[in-house]
PDB file of C-alpha atoms and ligand atoms in Angstrom:
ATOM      1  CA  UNK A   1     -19.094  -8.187  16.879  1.00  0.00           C
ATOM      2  CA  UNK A   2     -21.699  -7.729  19.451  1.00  0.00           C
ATOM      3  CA  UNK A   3     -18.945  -7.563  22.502  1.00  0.00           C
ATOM      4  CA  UNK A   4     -15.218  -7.159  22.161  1.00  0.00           C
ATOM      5  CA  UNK A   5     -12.626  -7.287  25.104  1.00  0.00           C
ATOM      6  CA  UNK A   6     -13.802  -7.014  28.226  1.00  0.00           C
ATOM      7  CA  UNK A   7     -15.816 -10.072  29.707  1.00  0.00           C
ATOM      8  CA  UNK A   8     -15.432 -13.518  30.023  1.00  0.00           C
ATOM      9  CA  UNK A   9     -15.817 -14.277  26.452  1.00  0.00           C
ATOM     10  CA  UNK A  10     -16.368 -12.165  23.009  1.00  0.00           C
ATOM     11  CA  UNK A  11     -20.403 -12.523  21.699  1.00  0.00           C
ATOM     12  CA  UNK A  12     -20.087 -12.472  17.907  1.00  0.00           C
ATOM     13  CA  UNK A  13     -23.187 -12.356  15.714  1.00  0.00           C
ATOM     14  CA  UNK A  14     -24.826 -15.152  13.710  1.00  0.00           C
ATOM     15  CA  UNK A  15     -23.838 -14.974  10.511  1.00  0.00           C
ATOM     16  CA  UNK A  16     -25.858 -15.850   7.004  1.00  0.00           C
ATOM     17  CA  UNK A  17     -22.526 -16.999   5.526  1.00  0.00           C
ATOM     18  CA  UNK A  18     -20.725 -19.757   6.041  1.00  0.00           C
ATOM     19  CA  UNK A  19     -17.957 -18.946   8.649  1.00  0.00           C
ATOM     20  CA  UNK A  20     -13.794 -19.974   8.415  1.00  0.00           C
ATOM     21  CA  UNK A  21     -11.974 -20.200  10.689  1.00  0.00           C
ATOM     22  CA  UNK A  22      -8.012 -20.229  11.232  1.00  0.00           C
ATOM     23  CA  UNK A  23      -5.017 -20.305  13.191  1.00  0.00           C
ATOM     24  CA  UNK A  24      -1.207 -19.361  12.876  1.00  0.00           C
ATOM     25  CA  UNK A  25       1.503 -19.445  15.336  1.00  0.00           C
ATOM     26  CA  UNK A  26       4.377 -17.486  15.449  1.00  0.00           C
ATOM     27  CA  UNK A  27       8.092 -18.736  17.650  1.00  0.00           C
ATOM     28  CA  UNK A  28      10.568 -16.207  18.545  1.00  0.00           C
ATOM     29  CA  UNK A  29      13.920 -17.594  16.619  1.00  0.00           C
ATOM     30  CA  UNK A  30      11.953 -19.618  14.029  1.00  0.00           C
ATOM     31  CA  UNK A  31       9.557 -17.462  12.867  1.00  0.00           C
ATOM     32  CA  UNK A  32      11.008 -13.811  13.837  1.00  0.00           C
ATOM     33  CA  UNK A  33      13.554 -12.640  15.828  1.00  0.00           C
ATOM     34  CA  UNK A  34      14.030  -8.861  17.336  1.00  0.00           C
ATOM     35  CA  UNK A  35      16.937  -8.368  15.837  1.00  0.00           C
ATOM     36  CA  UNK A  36      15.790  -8.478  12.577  1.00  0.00           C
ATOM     37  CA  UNK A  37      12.333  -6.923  12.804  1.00  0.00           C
ATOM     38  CA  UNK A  38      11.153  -4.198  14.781  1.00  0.00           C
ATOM     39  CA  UNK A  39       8.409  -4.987  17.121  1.00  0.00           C
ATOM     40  CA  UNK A  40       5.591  -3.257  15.669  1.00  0.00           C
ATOM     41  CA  UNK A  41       6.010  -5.181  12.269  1.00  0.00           C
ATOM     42  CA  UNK A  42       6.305  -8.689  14.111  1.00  0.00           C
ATOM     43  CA  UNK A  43       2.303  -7.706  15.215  1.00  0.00           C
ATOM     44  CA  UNK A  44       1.823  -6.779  11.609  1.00  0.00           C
ATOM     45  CA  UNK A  45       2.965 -10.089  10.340  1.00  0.00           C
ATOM     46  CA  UNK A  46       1.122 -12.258  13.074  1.00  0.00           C
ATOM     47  CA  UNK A  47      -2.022 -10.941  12.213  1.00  0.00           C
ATOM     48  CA  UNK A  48      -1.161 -10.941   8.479  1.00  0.00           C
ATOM     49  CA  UNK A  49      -0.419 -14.423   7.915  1.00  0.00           C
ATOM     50  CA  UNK A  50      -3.773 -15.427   9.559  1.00  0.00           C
ATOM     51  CA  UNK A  51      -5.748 -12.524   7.210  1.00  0.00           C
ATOM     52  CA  UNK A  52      -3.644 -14.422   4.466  1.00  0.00           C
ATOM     53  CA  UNK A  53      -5.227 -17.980   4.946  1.00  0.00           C
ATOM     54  CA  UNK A  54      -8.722 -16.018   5.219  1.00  0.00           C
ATOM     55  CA  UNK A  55      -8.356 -14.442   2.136  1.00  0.00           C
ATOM     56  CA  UNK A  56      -7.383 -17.873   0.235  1.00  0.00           C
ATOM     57  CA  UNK A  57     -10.710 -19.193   1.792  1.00  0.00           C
ATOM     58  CA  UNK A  58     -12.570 -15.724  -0.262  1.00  0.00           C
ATOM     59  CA  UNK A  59     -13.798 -14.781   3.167  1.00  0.00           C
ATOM     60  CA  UNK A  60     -13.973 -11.419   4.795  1.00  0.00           C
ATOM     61  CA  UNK A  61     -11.837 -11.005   7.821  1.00  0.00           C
ATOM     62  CA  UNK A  62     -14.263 -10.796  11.028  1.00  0.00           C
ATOM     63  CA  UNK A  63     -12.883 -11.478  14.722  1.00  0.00           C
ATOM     64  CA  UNK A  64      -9.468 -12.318  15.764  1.00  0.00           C
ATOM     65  CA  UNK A  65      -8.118 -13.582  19.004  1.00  0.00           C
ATOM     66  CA  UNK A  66      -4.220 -12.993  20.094  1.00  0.00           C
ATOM     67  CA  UNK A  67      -2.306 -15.845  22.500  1.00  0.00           C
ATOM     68  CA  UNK A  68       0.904 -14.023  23.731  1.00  0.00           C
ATOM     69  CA  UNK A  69       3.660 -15.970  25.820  1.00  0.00           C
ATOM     70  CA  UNK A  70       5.927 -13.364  26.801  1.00  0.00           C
ATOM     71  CA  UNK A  71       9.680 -13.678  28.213  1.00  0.00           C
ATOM     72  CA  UNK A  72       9.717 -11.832  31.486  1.00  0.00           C
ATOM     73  CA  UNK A  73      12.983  -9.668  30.661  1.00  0.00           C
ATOM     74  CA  UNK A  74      10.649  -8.655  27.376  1.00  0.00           C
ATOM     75  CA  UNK A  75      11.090  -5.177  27.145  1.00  0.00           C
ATOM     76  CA  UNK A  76       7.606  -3.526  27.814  1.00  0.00           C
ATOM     77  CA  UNK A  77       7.936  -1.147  24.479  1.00  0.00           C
ATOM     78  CA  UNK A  78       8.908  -4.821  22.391  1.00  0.00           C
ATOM     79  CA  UNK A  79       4.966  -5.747  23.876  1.00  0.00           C
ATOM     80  CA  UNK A  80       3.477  -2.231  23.359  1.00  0.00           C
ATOM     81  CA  UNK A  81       5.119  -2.132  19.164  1.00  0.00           C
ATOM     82  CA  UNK A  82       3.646  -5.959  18.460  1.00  0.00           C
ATOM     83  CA  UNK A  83       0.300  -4.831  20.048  1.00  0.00           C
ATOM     84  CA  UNK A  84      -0.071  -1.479  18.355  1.00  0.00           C
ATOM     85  CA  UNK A  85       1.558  -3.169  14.736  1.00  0.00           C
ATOM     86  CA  UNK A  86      -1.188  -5.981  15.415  1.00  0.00           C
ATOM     87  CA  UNK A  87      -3.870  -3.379  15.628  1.00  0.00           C
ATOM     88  CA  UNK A  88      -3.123  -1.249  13.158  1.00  0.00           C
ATOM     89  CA  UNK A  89      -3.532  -4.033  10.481  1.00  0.00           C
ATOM     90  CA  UNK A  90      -6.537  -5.367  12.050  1.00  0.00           C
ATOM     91  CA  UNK A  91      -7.831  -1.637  11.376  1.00  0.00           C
ATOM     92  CA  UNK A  92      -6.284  -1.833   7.888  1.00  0.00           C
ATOM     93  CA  UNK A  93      -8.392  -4.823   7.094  1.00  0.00           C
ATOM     94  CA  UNK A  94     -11.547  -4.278   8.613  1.00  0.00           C
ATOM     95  CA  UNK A  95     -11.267  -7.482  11.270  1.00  0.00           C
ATOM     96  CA  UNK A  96     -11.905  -6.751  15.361  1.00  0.00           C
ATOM     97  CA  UNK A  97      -9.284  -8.140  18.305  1.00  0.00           C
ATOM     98  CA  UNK A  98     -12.138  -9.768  20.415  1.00  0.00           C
ATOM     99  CA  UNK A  99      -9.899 -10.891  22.994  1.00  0.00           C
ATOM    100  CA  UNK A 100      -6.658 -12.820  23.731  1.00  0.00           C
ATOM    101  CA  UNK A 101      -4.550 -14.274  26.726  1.00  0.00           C
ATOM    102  CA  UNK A 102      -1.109 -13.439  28.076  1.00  0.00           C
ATOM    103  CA  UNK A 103       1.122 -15.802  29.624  1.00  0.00           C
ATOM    104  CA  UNK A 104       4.521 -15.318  31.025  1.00  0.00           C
ATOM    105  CA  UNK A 105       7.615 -17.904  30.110  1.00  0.00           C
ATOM    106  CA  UNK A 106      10.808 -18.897  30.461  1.00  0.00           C
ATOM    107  CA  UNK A 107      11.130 -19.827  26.410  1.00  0.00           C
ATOM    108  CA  UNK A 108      11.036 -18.126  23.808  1.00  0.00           C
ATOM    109  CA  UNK A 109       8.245 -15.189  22.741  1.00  0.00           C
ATOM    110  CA  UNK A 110       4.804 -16.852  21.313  1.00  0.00           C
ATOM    111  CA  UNK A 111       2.025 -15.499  19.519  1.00  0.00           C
ATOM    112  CA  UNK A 112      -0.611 -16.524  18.322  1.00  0.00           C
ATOM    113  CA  UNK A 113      -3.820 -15.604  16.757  1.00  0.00           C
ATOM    114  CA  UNK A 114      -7.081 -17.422  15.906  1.00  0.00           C
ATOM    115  CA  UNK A 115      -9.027 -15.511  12.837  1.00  0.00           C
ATOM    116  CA  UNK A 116     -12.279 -15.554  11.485  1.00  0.00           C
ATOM    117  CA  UNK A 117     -13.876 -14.816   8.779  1.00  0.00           C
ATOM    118  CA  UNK A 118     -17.213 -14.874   6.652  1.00  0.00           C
ATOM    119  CA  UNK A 119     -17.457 -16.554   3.015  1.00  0.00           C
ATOM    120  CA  UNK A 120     -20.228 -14.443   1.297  1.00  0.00           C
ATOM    121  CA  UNK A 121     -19.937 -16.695  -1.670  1.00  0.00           C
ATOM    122  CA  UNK A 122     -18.927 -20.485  -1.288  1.00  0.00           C
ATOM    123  CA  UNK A 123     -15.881 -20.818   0.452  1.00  0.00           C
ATOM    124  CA  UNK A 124     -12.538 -21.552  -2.124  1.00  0.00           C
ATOM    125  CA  UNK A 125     -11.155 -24.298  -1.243  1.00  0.00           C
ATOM    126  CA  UNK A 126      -8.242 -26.863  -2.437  1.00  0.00           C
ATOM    127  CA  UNK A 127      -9.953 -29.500  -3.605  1.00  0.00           C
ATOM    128  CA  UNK A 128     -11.696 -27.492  -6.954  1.00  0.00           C
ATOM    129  CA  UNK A 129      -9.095 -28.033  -9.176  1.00  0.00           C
ATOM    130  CA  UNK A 130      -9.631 -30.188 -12.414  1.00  0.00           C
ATOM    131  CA  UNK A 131      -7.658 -31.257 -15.725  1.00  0.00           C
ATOM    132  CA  UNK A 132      -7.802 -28.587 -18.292  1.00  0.00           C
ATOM    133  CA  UNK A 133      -8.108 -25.879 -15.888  1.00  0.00           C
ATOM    134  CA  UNK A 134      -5.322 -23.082 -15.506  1.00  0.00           C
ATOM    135  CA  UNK A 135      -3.173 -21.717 -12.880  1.00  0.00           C
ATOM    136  CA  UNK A 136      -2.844 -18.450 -11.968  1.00  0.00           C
ATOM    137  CA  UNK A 137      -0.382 -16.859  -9.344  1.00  0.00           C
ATOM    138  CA  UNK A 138      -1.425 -13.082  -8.024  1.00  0.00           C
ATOM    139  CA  UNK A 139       1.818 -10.481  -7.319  1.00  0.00           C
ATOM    140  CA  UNK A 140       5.284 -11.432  -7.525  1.00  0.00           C
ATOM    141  CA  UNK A 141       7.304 -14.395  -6.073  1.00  0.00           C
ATOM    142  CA  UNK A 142      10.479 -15.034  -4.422  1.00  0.00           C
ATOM    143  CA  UNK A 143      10.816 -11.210  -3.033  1.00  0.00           C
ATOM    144  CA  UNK A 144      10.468 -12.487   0.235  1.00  0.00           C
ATOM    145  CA  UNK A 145      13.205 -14.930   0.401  1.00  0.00           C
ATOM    146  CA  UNK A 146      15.422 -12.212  -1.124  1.00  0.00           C
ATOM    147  CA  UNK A 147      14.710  -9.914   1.964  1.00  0.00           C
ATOM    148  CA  UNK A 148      14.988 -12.646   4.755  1.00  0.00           C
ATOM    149  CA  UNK A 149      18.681 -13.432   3.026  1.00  0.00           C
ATOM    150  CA  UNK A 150      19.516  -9.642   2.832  1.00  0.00           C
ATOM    151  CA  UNK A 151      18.816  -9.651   6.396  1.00  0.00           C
ATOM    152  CA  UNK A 152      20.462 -12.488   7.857  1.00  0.00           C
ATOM    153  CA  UNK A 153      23.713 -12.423   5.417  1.00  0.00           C
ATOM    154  CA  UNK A 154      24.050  -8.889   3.961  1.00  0.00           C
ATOM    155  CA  UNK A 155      21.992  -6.502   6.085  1.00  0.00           C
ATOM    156  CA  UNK A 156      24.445  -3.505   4.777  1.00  0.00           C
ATOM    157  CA  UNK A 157      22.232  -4.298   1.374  1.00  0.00           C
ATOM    158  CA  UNK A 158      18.543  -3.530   3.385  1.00  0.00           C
ATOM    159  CA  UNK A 159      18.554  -0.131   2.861  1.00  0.00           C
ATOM    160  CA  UNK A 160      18.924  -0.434  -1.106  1.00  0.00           C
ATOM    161  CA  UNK A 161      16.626  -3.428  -1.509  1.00  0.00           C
ATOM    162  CA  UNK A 162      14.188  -2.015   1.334  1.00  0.00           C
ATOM    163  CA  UNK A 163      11.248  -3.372  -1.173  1.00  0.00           C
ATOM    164  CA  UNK A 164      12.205  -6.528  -0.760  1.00  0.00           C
ATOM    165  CA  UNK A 165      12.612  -6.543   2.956  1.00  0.00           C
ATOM    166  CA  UNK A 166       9.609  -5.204   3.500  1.00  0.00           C
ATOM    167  CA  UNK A 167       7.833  -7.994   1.330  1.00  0.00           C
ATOM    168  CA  UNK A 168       9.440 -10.460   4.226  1.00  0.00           C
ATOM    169  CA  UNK A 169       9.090  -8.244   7.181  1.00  0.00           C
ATOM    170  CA  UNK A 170       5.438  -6.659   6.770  1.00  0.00           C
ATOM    171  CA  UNK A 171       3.759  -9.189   4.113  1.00  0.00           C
ATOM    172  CA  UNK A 172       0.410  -7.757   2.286  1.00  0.00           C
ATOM    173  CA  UNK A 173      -2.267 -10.243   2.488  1.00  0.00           C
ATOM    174  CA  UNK A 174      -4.138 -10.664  -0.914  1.00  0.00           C
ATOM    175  CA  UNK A 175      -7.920 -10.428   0.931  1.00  0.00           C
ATOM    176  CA  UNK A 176      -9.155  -8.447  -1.849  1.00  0.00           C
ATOM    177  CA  UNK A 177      -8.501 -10.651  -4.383  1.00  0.00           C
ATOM    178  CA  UNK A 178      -9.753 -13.574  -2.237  1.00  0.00           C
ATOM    179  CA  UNK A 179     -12.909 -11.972  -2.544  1.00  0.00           C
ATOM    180  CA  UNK A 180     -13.219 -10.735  -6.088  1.00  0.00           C
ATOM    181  CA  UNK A 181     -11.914 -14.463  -7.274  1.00  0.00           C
ATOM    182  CA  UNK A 182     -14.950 -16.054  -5.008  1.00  0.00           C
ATOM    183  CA  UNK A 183     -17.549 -13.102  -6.154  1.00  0.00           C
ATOM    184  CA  UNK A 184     -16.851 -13.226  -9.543  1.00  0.00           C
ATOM    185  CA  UNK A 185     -16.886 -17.255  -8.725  1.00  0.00           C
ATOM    186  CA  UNK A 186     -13.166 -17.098 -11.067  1.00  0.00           C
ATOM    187  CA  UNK A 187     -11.607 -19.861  -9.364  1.00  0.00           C
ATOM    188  CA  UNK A 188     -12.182 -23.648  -8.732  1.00  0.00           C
ATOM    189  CA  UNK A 189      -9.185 -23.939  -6.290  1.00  0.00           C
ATOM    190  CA  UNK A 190      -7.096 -21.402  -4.290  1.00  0.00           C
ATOM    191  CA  UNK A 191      -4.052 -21.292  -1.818  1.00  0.00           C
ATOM    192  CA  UNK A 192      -1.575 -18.718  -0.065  1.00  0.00           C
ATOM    193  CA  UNK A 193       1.502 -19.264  -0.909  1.00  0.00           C
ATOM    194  CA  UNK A 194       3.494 -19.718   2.483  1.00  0.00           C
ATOM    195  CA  UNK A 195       5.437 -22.893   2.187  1.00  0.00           C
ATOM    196  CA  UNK A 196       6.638 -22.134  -1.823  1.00  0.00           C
ATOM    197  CA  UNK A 197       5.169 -22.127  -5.241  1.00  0.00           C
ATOM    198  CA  UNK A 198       5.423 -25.721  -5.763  1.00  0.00           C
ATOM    199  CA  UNK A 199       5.221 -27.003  -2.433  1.00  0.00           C
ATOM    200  CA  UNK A 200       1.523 -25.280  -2.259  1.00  0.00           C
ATOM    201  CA  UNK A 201       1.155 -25.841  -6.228  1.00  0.00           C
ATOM    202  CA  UNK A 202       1.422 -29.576  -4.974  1.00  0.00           C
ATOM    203  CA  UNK A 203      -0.854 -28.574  -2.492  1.00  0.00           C
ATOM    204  CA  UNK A 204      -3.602 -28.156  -4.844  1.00  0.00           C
ATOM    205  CA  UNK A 205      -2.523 -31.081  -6.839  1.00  0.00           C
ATOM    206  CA  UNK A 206      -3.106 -33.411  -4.556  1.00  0.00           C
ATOM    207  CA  UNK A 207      -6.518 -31.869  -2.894  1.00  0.00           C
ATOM    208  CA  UNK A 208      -7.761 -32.012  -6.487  1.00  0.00           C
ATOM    209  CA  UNK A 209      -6.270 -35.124  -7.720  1.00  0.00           C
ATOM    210  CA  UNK A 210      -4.464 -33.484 -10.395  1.00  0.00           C
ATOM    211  CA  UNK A 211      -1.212 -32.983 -11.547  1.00  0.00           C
ATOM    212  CA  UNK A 212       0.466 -29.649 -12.627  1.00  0.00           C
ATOM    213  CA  UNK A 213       3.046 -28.125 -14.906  1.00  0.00           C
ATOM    214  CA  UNK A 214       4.369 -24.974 -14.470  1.00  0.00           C
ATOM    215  CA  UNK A 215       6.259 -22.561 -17.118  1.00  0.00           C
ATOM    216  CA  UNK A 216       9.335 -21.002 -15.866  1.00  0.00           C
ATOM    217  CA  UNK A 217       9.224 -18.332 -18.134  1.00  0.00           C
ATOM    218  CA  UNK A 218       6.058 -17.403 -16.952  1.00  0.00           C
ATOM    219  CA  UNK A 219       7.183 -17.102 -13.564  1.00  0.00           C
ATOM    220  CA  UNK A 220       6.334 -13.376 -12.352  1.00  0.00           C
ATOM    221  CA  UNK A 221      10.044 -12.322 -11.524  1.00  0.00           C
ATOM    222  CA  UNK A 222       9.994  -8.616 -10.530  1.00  0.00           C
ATOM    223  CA  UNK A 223      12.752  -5.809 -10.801  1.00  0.00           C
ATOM    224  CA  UNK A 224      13.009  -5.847  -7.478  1.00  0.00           C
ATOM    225  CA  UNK A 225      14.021  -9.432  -7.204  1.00  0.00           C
ATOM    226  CA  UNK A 226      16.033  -9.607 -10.265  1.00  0.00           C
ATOM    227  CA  UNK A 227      18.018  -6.685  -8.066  1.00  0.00           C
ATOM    228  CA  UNK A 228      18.412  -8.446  -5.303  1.00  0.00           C
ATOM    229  CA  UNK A 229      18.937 -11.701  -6.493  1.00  0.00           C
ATOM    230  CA  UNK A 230      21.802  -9.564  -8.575  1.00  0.00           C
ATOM    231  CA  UNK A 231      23.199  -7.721  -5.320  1.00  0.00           C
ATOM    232  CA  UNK A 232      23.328 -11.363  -3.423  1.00  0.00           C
ATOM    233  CA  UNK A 233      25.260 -12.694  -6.188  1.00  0.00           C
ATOM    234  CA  UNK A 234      22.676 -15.592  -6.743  1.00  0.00           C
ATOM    235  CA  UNK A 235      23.820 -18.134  -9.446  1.00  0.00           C
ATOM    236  CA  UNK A 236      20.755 -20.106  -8.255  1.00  0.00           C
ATOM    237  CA  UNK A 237      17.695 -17.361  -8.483  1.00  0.00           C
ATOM    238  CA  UNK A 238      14.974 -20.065  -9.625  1.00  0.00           C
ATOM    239  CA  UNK A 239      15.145 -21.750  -5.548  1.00  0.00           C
ATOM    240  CA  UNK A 240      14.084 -18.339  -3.918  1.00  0.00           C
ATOM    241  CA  UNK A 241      11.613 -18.482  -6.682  1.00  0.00           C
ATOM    242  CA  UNK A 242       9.552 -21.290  -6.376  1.00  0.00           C
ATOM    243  CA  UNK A 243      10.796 -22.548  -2.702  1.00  0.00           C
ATOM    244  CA  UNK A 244      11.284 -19.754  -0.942  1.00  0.00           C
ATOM    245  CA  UNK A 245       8.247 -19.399   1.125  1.00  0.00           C
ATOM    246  CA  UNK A 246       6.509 -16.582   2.699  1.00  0.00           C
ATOM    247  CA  UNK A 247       5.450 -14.756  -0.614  1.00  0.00           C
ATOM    248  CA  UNK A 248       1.573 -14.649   0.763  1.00  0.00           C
ATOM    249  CA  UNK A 249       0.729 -14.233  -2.783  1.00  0.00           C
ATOM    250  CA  UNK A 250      -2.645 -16.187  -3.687  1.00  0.00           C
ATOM    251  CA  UNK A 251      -2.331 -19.584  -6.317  1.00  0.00           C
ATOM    252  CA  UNK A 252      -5.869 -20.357  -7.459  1.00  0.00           C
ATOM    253  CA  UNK A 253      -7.099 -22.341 -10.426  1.00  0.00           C
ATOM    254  CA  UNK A 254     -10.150 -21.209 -12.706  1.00  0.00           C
ATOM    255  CA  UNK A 255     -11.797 -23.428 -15.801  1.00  0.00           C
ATOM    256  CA  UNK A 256     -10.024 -22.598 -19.238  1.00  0.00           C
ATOM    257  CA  UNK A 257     -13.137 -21.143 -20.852  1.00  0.00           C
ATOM    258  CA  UNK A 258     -13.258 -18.429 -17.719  1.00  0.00           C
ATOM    259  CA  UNK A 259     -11.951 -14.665 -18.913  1.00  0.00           C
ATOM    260  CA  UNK A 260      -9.357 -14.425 -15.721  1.00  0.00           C
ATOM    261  CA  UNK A 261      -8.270 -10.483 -15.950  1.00  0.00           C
ATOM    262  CA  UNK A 262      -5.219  -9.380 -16.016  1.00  0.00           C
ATOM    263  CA  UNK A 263      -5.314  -7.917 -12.643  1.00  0.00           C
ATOM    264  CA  UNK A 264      -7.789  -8.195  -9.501  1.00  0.00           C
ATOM    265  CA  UNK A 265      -8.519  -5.512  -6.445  1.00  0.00           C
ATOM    266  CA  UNK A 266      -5.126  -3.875  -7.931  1.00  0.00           C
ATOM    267  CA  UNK A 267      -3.428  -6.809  -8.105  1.00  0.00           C
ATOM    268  CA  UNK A 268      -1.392  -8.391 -11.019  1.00  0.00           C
ATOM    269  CA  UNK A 269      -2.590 -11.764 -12.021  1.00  0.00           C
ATOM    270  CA  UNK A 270      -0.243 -14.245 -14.026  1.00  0.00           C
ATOM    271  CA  UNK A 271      -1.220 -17.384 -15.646  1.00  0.00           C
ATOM    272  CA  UNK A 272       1.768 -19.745 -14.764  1.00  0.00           C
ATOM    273  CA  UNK A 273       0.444 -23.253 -16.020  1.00  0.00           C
ATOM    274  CA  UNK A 274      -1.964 -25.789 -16.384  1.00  0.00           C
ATOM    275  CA  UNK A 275      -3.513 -28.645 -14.657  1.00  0.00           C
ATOM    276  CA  UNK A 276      -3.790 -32.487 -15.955  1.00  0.00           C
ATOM    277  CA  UNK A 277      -4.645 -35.990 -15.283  1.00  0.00           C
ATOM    278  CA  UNK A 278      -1.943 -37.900 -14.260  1.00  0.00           C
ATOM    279  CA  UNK A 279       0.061 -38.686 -10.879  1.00  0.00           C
ATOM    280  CA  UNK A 280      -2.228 -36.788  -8.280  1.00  0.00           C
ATOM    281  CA  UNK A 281       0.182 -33.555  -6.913  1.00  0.00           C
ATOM    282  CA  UNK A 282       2.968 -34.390  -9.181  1.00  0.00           C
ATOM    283  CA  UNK A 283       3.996 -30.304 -10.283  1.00  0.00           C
ATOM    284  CA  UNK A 284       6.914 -30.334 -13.029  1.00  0.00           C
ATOM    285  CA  UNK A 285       8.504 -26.937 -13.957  1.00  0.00           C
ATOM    286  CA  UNK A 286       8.961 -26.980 -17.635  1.00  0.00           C
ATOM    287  CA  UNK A 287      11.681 -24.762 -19.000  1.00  0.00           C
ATOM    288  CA  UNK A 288      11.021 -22.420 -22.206  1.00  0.00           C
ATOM    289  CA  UNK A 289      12.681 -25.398 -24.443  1.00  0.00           C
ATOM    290  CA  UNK A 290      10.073 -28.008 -22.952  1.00  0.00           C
ATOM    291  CA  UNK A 291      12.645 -29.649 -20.630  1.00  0.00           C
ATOM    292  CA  UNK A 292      11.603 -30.375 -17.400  1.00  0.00           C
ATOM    293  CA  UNK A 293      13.501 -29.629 -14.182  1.00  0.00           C
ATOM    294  CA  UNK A 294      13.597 -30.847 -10.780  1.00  0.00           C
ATOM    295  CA  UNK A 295      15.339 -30.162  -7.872  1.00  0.00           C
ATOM    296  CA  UNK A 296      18.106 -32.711  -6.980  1.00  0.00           C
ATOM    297  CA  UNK A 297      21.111 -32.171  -4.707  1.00  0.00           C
ATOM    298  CA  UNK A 298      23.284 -30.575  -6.838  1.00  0.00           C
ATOM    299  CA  UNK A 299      20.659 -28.096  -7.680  1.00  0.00           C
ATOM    300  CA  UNK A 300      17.854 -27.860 -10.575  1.00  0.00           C
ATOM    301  CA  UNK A 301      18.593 -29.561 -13.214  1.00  0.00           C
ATOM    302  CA  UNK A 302      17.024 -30.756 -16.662  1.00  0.00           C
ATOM    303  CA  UNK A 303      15.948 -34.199 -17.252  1.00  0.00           C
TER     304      UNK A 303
HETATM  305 MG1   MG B   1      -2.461 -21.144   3.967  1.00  0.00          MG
END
């Protein structure tokens, strides 16, 4: 960053590497409400979900840019906790605020931020993916659709399950991984995980022209969900699982003869399937007794 805020415009330097680029928008009432989250972890997140896309690119966080449309009866210490949250995980992950506009409305709050970020090795993308190769899942899944229904049906339970709740409130993106898996060039394919394991699985698939199948039993379920999902009273833990959104885990694929380790930049690494030829982004779950199951109305069920 040659020139931050302050002028016109922010004067960024030319870069060797190949440079990404991304945006993520965040709605008062959709994507966060006050109530729920306190101000200065609704910054964190903003920022967070963009540094999340970066990091499934393998690129280092560089410049970001905030949009804010702001309710005029917004509280001015609401404005001052998203700003200082958004900073502090800028600082946390090495990436500048460059700049940003501010726009009063009548609707509900809106952020925004543009990120960038430099690839120092080839960029990961979707597409890499081929039959034979396996898929690996970083972290733990379905925590943060535990602590977003914690908090909107049994908030007396936040306090016990605060892990949980935090995964959905204050998500950790997984840059550090992004960057081992494109340094030590692990991967042929790579996602976040925002919309759910098999939505983004399917993601892949289809990028790649492959399909996938996934072992349940290999599904990284952690204490803390099996708690929570136990707390809640869940009969139906494996939706949260692999539909539940918002775990900002990364999914990435990597050649069968590649050594993946067990863990990368601190992170746990699971291998949860395979990919084959066959109906381009078709993902089955298989259960441990080789059934498959899909989701139908009544639930997941074997077929
Ligand atoms: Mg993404």
């Amino acid at each position: 960053v040659i020139l931050g805020i302050g002028d016109d415009a922010a004067v960024l330097a030319p870069s060797a590497h190949p440079i990404v680029v991304t945006c993520d928008t965040m709605v008062e009432g959709t994507h966060f409400r006050f109530d729920l989250s306190p101000p200065r972890l609704i910054g964190r997140k903003t920022l967070a979900v963009n540094l999340s896309d970066v990091a499934a690119m393998g690129a280092r966080p560089r410049a970001a840019l905030l949009m804010m449309s702001l309710r005029s009866d917004l509280e001015r210490a609401s404005f001052d906790g998203i700003a200082q949250g958004l900073l502090e995980i800028a600082y946390e992950y090495d990436a500048a605020l460059v700049g940003g506009d501010t726009t009063r409305t009548a609707g509900p709050v809106v952020l925004s931020v543009s990120l960038d970020g430099e690839a120092m090795s080839e960029p990961l993308l979707r597409s890499g993916a081929r039959p034979g190769d396996r898929v690996y899942v970083t972290g733990a899944l379905g925590e943060s659709a535990l602590g977003l229904r914690i908090l909107l049906d049994r908030p007396e339970l936040a306090p016990a399950h605060s892990e949980v709740v935090a995964r959905h409130l204050d998500p950790t993106p997984r840059v550090a991984v992004g960057l081992a898996l494109t340094e030590g060039r692990l991967a042929s394919a790579c996602i976040d995980v925002s919309d759910g394991l098999v939505q983004d699985a399917g993601h892949i698939a289809r990028r790649s022209g492959v399909s996938m199948r996934l072992e349940l039993d290999r599904l990284p379920r952690s204490a803390a969900f099996r708690a929570a999902a136990g707390a809640l009273g869940l009969s139906d833990w494996l939706t949260p699982l692999v539909a539940g959104g918002e775990d900002y885990e990364l999914l990435f694929t990597a050649p069968a003869d590649r050594r993946v380790p067990e863990s990368l930049a601190g992170v746990p690494v699971t291998k949860i399937g395979e990919c084959h030829e066959g109906l381009s982004g078709e993902v089955t779950l298989v259960a441990s007794d080789g059934s498959e199951l899909a989701l139908t109305r009544k639930g997941w069920e074997h077929f």
